[in-house]
Coordinates of C-alpha atoms in Angstrom, one line a residue:
Chain Q
M304 CA -183.8 -68.0 107.1
A305 CA -181.9 -66.1 104.5
L306 CA -182.7 -62.9 106.5
L307 CA -181.1 -64.4 109.6
D308 CA -178.1 -65.6 107.6
Y309 CA -177.6 -62.2 106.2
F310 CA -177.2 -60.5 109.5
L311 CA -175.2 -63.3 111.1
R312 CA -172.7 -63.4 108.2
K313 CA -171.7 -59.8 108.9
K314 CA -170.4 -60.8 112.3
E315 CA -168.4 -63.7 111.0
K316 CA -166.5 -61.7 108.5
Q317 CA -163.3 -61.3 110.7
V318 CA -161.9 -64.8 110.1
T319 CA -163.2 -65.8 106.7
T320 CA -161.8 -68.9 105.0
A321 CA -160.4 -66.7 102.3
S322 CA -158.3 -64.8 104.8
K323 CA -157.0 -68.0 106.2
A324 CA -156.1 -69.1 102.7
K325 CA -154.2 -66.0 102.1
E326 CA -152.3 -66.2 105.3
R327 CA -151.3 -69.8 104.7
L328 CA -150.3 -69.1 101.1
Q329 CA -148.2 -66.1 102.1
I330 CA -146.3 -68.2 104.6
I331 CA -145.7 -71.2 102.4
V332 CA -144.9 -69.2 99.2
A333 CA -142.4 -67.1 101.1
H334 CA -140.8 -70.3 102.5
E335 CA -140.6 -72.0 99.1
R336 CA -139.2 -68.9 97.4
N337 CA -136.5 -68.7 100.1
N338 CA -135.5 -72.3 99.5
R339 CA -135.5 -71.7 95.8
N340 CA -132.8 -69.1 96.0
K341 CA -131.0 -70.3 99.1
Q342 CA -127.5 -71.7 99.1
P343 CA -127.1 -74.7 101.4
D344 CA -126.3 -74.1 105.0
Y345 CA -122.8 -75.7 104.8
L346 CA -121.6 -73.4 102.1
P347 CA -120.0 -70.7 104.3
Q348 CA -118.1 -73.3 106.3
L349 CA -117.1 -75.1 103.2
T350 CA -115.7 -71.9 101.8
E351 CA -113.7 -71.2 104.9
D352 CA -112.3 -74.7 104.9
I353 CA -111.3 -74.7 101.2
L354 CA -109.6 -71.3 101.7
V355 CA -107.6 -72.7 104.7
V356 CA -106.3 -75.6 102.6
L357 CA -105.5 -73.4 99.6
R358 CA -103.6 -70.9 101.7
K359 CA -101.2 -73.7 102.9
Y360 CA -99.9 -73.7 99.3
I361 CA -100.7 -70.5 97.5
H362 CA -101.5 -66.9 98.3
V363 CA -105.3 -66.4 97.7
S364 CA -106.9 -63.1 98.6
D365 CA -110.6 -62.9 99.4
E366 CA -111.3 -61.0 96.3
S367 CA -109.7 -63.5 94.0
F368 CA -111.8 -66.4 95.3
S369 CA -115.4 -67.2 94.6
I370 CA -117.5 -70.2 95.2
N371 CA -120.9 -71.0 93.8
L372 CA -123.4 -73.9 94.0
D373 CA -125.6 -74.1 91.0
N374 CA -128.5 -76.3 90.1
K375 CA -128.6 -77.3 86.5
D376 CA -131.7 -78.9 84.9
G377 CA -133.0 -79.8 88.3
D378 CA -131.0 -82.9 88.9
L379 CA -127.4 -81.8 88.6
N380 CA -125.7 -79.7 91.2
V381 CA -122.5 -78.0 90.2
L382 CA -120.0 -76.7 92.7
E383 CA -118.1 -73.9 91.0
L384 CA -114.8 -72.6 92.3
N385 CA -113.0 -69.7 90.9
I386 CA -109.5 -68.9 92.0
E387 CA -107.6 -66.1 90.4
L388 CA -103.9 -66.9 90.5
H389 CA -101.3 -64.2 90.5
D390 CA -98.6 -64.2 87.8
E391 CA -95.7 -65.5 89.9
Q392 CA -97.8 -68.5 91.0
K393 CA -98.7 -69.5 87.5
T394 CA -95.1 -70.0 86.5
N395 CA -94.4 -72.3 89.5
Chain T
M1145 CA -140.4 -61.0 65.2
A1146 CA -143.1 -63.2 66.5
R1147 CA -144.1 -62.9 70.1
I1148 CA -143.9 -66.3 71.7
I1149 CA -146.4 -66.6 74.6
V1150 CA -146.7 -69.6 76.8
V1151 CA -150.0 -70.3 78.7
T1152 CA -148.9 -72.1 81.8
S1153 CA -150.0 -72.8 85.4
G1154 CA -148.4 -75.8 87.1
K1155 CA -151.7 -77.1 88.2
G1156 CA -154.0 -78.9 85.9
G1157 CA -157.6 -78.0 85.1
V1158 CA -157.3 -74.3 85.7
G1159 CA -158.1 -73.3 82.2
K1160 CA -154.9 -73.2 80.2
T1161 CA -156.4 -74.7 77.0
T1162 CA -159.6 -72.7 77.3
S1163 CA -157.5 -69.6 77.7
S1164 CA -155.1 -70.5 74.9
A1165 CA -158.0 -71.1 72.5
A1166 CA -159.8 -67.9 73.4
I1167 CA -156.8 -65.7 73.3
G1168 CA -155.4 -67.2 70.1
L1169 CA -158.7 -66.8 68.3
G1170 CA -159.2 -63.3 69.7
L1171 CA -155.8 -62.2 68.5
A1172 CA -156.5 -63.7 65.1
L1173 CA -159.9 -61.9 64.9
K1174 CA -157.9 -58.7 65.4
G1175 CA -156.1 -59.5 62.1
H1176 CA -152.9 -61.0 63.5
K1177 CA -151.4 -64.1 62.2
V1178 CA -151.5 -66.6 65.1
V1179 CA -150.4 -70.2 65.6
L1180 CA -151.6 -72.2 68.6
I1181 CA -149.3 -75.1 69.6
D1182 CA -150.5 -77.9 71.8
F1183 CA -147.4 -79.0 73.9
D1184 CA -149.4 -81.6 75.9
I1185 CA -147.8 -84.6 74.1
G1186 CA -149.9 -87.7 74.8
L1187 CA -152.9 -85.8 76.0
R1188 CA -154.0 -83.8 73.0
N1189 CA -157.0 -81.5 73.8
L1190 CA -156.5 -78.1 72.2
D1191 CA -157.9 -79.5 68.9
L1192 CA -161.1 -80.5 70.7
I1193 CA -161.5 -77.0 72.3
M1194 CA -160.9 -75.4 68.9
G1195 CA -163.3 -77.8 67.2
C1196 CA -160.9 -79.2 64.7
E1197 CA -160.3 -82.6 66.2
R1198 CA -161.5 -84.4 63.0
R1199 CA -159.1 -82.6 60.8
V1200 CA -155.9 -83.7 62.6
V1201 CA -153.8 -85.7 60.2
Y1202 CA -150.2 -85.0 61.3
D1203 CA -149.0 -83.6 64.6
F1204 CA -146.2 -81.7 66.3
V1205 CA -144.1 -84.9 66.8
N1206 CA -144.5 -85.9 63.1
V1207 CA -143.0 -82.6 62.2
I1208 CA -140.2 -83.0 64.7
N1209 CA -139.4 -86.5 63.3
G1210 CA -139.5 -85.3 59.7
E1211 CA -142.5 -87.4 58.9
A1212 CA -144.5 -84.4 57.8
T1213 CA -143.8 -80.8 56.9
L1214 CA -145.0 -78.0 59.1
N1215 CA -147.6 -77.0 56.4
Q1216 CA -149.0 -80.5 56.3
A1217 CA -149.4 -80.6 60.1
L1218 CA -150.8 -77.1 60.6
I1219 CA -154.6 -76.9 60.6
K1220 CA -156.1 -73.7 59.4
D1221 CA -159.0 -72.5 61.5
K1222 CA -162.3 -72.5 59.6
R1223 CA -163.6 -69.3 61.3
V1224 CA -160.5 -67.1 61.0
S1225 CA -158.0 -67.7 58.2
S1226 CA -155.1 -66.1 60.0
L1227 CA -155.2 -68.7 62.7
S1228 CA -153.6 -72.1 62.6
I1229 CA -153.3 -75.0 65.1
L1230 CA -150.4 -77.4 65.6
P1231 CA -151.9 -80.4 67.4
A1232 CA -150.0 -82.5 69.9
S1233 CA -149.5 -86.1 69.2
Q1234 CA -151.5 -88.7 71.2
T1235 CA -149.3 -91.7 71.3
R1236 CA -145.7 -90.7 71.1
D1237 CA -143.6 -90.4 74.2
K1238 CA -142.9 -87.1 75.9
D1239 CA -139.2 -87.3 75.2
A1240 CA -139.8 -86.6 71.5
L1241 CA -139.4 -82.9 72.1
N1242 CA -136.1 -81.3 72.9
K1243 CA -134.8 -77.8 73.0
E1244 CA -133.1 -78.1 69.6
N1245 CA -135.9 -79.5 67.6
V1246 CA -138.6 -77.4 69.2
G1247 CA -136.4 -74.3 68.6
K1248 CA -136.3 -75.1 64.9
V1249 CA -140.0 -75.5 64.6
L1250 CA -140.6 -72.2 66.5
E1251 CA -138.1 -70.4 64.3
E1252 CA -139.8 -71.6 61.2
L1253 CA -143.2 -70.6 62.5
G1254 CA -141.8 -67.2 63.5
K1255 CA -141.2 -66.4 59.8
T1256 CA -144.9 -66.5 59.1
Y1257 CA -146.7 -65.8 62.3
D1258 CA -147.0 -62.7 64.6
Y1259 CA -148.0 -64.7 67.6
I1260 CA -147.0 -68.2 68.7
I1261 CA -149.2 -69.3 71.6
C1262 CA -147.8 -72.4 73.4
D1263 CA -150.4 -74.3 75.4
S1264 CA -148.4 -75.9 78.2
P1265 CA -149.2 -79.3 79.8
A1266 CA -149.8 -79.3 83.5
G1267 CA -147.0 -80.1 85.9
I1268 CA -143.3 -79.1 86.0
E1269 CA -142.0 -82.0 83.9
A1270 CA -140.2 -81.9 80.6
G1271 CA -143.2 -81.1 78.6
A1272 CA -144.1 -78.0 80.6
M1273 CA -140.4 -76.9 80.6
M1274 CA -140.3 -77.3 76.8
A1275 CA -143.4 -75.2 76.4
L1276 CA -142.0 -72.3 78.4
Y1277 CA -138.3 -72.5 77.3
Y1278 CA -138.5 -70.2 74.3
A1279 CA -141.2 -67.9 75.7
D1280 CA -141.0 -64.1 75.5
E1281 CA -144.1 -63.8 77.6
A1282 CA -146.0 -66.1 80.0
I1283 CA -149.7 -66.1 80.9
V1284 CA -149.8 -67.7 84.3
T1285 CA -153.3 -69.1 84.5
T1286 CA -154.4 -69.3 88.1
N1287 CA -157.6 -70.1 90.0
P1288 CA -158.3 -68.2 93.2
E1289 CA -157.6 -71.3 95.3
V1290 CA -154.6 -72.3 97.4
S1291 CA -153.1 -75.2 95.4
S1292 CA -153.4 -73.3 92.1
V1293 CA -151.7 -70.2 93.6
R1294 CA -148.9 -72.1 95.1
D1295 CA -148.3 -74.0 91.8
S1296 CA -148.3 -70.8 89.9
D1297 CA -145.6 -69.5 92.2
R1298 CA -143.5 -72.5 91.4
I1299 CA -144.0 -71.9 87.7
L1300 CA -142.8 -68.3 88.2
G1301 CA -139.7 -69.7 89.7
M1302 CA -139.2 -71.9 86.6
L1303 CA -139.8 -69.0 84.2
A1304 CA -137.1 -67.1 86.0
S1305 CA -134.5 -69.9 86.0
R1306 CA -135.2 -72.5 83.4
S1307 CA -136.1 -70.5 80.3
R1308 CA -133.9 -69.7 77.4
R1309 CA -134.0 -66.0 78.4
A1310 CA -132.8 -66.9 81.9
E1311 CA -130.0 -69.2 80.6
L1312 CA -128.7 -66.6 78.2
G1313 CA -129.1 -63.8 80.7
L1314 CA -131.5 -61.9 78.4
E1315 CA -134.4 -59.7 79.6
P1316 CA -136.6 -62.0 81.7
I1317 CA -139.9 -63.4 80.4
K1318 CA -142.7 -60.9 80.7
E1319 CA -145.2 -62.4 83.2
H1320 CA -148.9 -61.9 83.2
L1321 CA -151.4 -63.1 85.8
L1322 CA -154.7 -64.5 84.4
L1323 CA -157.2 -65.3 87.1
T1324 CA -159.8 -67.7 86.0
R1325 CA -163.0 -69.1 87.5
Y1326 CA -163.4 -66.1 89.6
S1327 CA -166.6 -65.8 91.6
P1328 CA -167.1 -62.2 92.9
K1329 CA -170.0 -63.3 95.0
R1330 CA -167.9 -65.9 96.9
V1331 CA -165.1 -63.3 97.3
E1332 CA -167.5 -60.9 98.9
E1333 CA -168.7 -63.6 101.2
G1334 CA -165.1 -64.3 102.3
E1335 CA -165.0 -67.8 100.7
M1336 CA -162.6 -67.1 97.9
L1337 CA -159.3 -65.3 97.5
S1338 CA -159.8 -62.0 95.9
V1339 CA -157.9 -60.6 92.9
E1340 CA -155.9 -58.4 95.3
D1341 CA -155.1 -61.4 97.5
V1342 CA -153.6 -63.3 94.5
E1343 CA -151.8 -60.2 93.2
D1344 CA -150.3 -59.7 96.7
I1345 CA -149.0 -63.3 96.8
L1346 CA -147.7 -63.7 93.3
S1347 CA -146.8 -60.0 92.7
I1348 CA -147.0 -60.1 88.9
P1349 CA -149.1 -57.7 86.7
L1350 CA -152.7 -58.7 86.2
L1351 CA -153.7 -59.4 82.6
G1352 CA -157.3 -60.4 83.2
V1353 CA -159.9 -61.9 85.4
I1354 CA -162.3 -64.4 83.9
P1355 CA -165.5 -64.9 85.9
E1356 CA -166.7 -68.4 86.6
S1357 CA -169.2 -68.9 83.8
Q1358 CA -171.4 -71.5 82.3
A1359 CA -170.5 -70.3 78.9
V1360 CA -167.1 -72.0 79.2
L1361 CA -168.5 -75.5 79.3
K1362 CA -171.0 -74.7 76.6
A1363 CA -168.1 -73.4 74.5
S1364 CA -166.0 -76.5 74.9
N1365 CA -169.0 -78.7 74.3
A1366 CA -169.4 -77.0 70.9
G1367 CA -165.7 -76.7 70.1
E1368 CA -166.2 -72.9 69.8
P1369 CA -163.7 -70.9 71.9
V1370 CA -165.6 -68.9 74.5
I1371 CA -164.4 -65.6 73.1
L1372 CA -166.9 -66.2 70.3
D1373 CA -169.7 -66.1 72.8
T1374 CA -169.7 -62.3 72.8
E1375 CA -172.8 -62.2 75.1
S1376 CA -171.2 -64.1 77.9
D1377 CA -169.2 -62.5 80.7
A1378 CA -166.3 -64.9 80.1
G1379 CA -166.3 -64.1 76.4
K1380 CA -166.1 -60.4 77.2
A1381 CA -163.4 -60.9 79.8
Y1382 CA -161.3 -62.8 77.3
Q1383 CA -161.8 -60.0 74.7
D1384 CA -160.5 -57.5 77.3
V1385 CA -157.4 -59.8 77.8
V1386 CA -156.7 -59.7 74.1
D1387 CA -157.0 -55.9 74.0
R1388 CA -154.6 -55.6 76.9
L1389 CA -152.1 -58.0 75.2
L1390 CA -152.3 -55.6 72.3
G1391 CA -151.3 -52.7 74.5
E1392 CA -154.7 -51.2 75.2
T1393 CA -155.7 -50.0 78.6
V1394 CA -159.0 -51.7 79.4
E1395 CA -160.8 -51.4 82.7
F1396 CA -161.3 -54.6 84.6
R1397 CA -164.9 -55.8 84.8
F1398 CA -166.9 -58.6 86.4
L1399 CA -165.0 -58.0 89.7
T1400 CA -168.1 -57.4 91.8
A1401 CA -171.2 -59.5 92.3
E1402 CA -174.4 -58.4 90.7
K1403 CA -176.4 -56.6 93.3
K1404 CA -179.5 -58.5 94.2
G1405 CA -182.8 -56.9 95.0
I1406 CA -184.0 -56.7 98.5
F1407 CA -186.5 -59.5 98.0
S1408 CA -184.1 -62.1 96.8
R1409 CA -181.8 -61.2 99.7
M1410 CA -184.5 -61.6 102.3
F1411 CA -186.0 -64.8 100.9
G1412 CA -182.8 -66.4 99.5
G1413 CA -182.0 -67.5 96.0

């Protein structure tokens, strides 16, 4: 029967389990890598909202403002906000 | 400066300790001063693979706690004098290690040794993070199998974000792919991910491919790292890995199945 298997196997080659494995891995790994680096969905909206509030009181240009969400040691999320104040505002 | 190399994987049972032992011994045989550290606190096993389990008196945690000096805890290999083993403790809790005290031990070892090989525990918990934290290089041990490849990718993420090098913004850890338990025959039959498949997915440079081999079990039975079995495919493949780590260009072998004669093909076997 080994002879028969030998010829049959050639035909089956198109969808091997190894190629299925590769395809599944490529999808899941890409997905997980994406999550690893991704900022949460709400971050752009949060940024907008914070800027609106800030601009009620002080002048903040887009360049002097940055927001960053960082994950420290796996269990601590740190929201970091950097606002560069201009000289006249500091003295107020 | 000592090269600190972590042997890691995420998934358990893929050959981290076998690889640590073989590579450590291989580097020592080349005349380098090597220390092998077992980071698997609670589940000591490197000593068994190295065949020095009956010579363990003090361990890593004893050193950390100041109950023994480093020299008291280090076990000199009986085969190669330039190789030492720092065993893990069996009973202490995992939280015994922290960045500060591990850093001190590594710094001390760095004064004497050329290579510090850190055999990581499985998982992505504190122990595994501690093993990779100070690494300059990482040997990501992977089986050609879905769960192992996925876990290796998670570990690559950790290497890039949770190591000392990442935290200080230094040059990233140099990553190496070590594919173990490779069966060229099954790859050819479409039943196993190929070297190229795994390289495609993980996209890190290939350090070595260790073929599935009965020599590995025999080696661990005897407590003689498989690299000493110079007749075996696995032993030869580990030797190639050592040469590559030392900067040599060595062609990859054992990537194709042995060709069978027409008779065995027709009649099975």
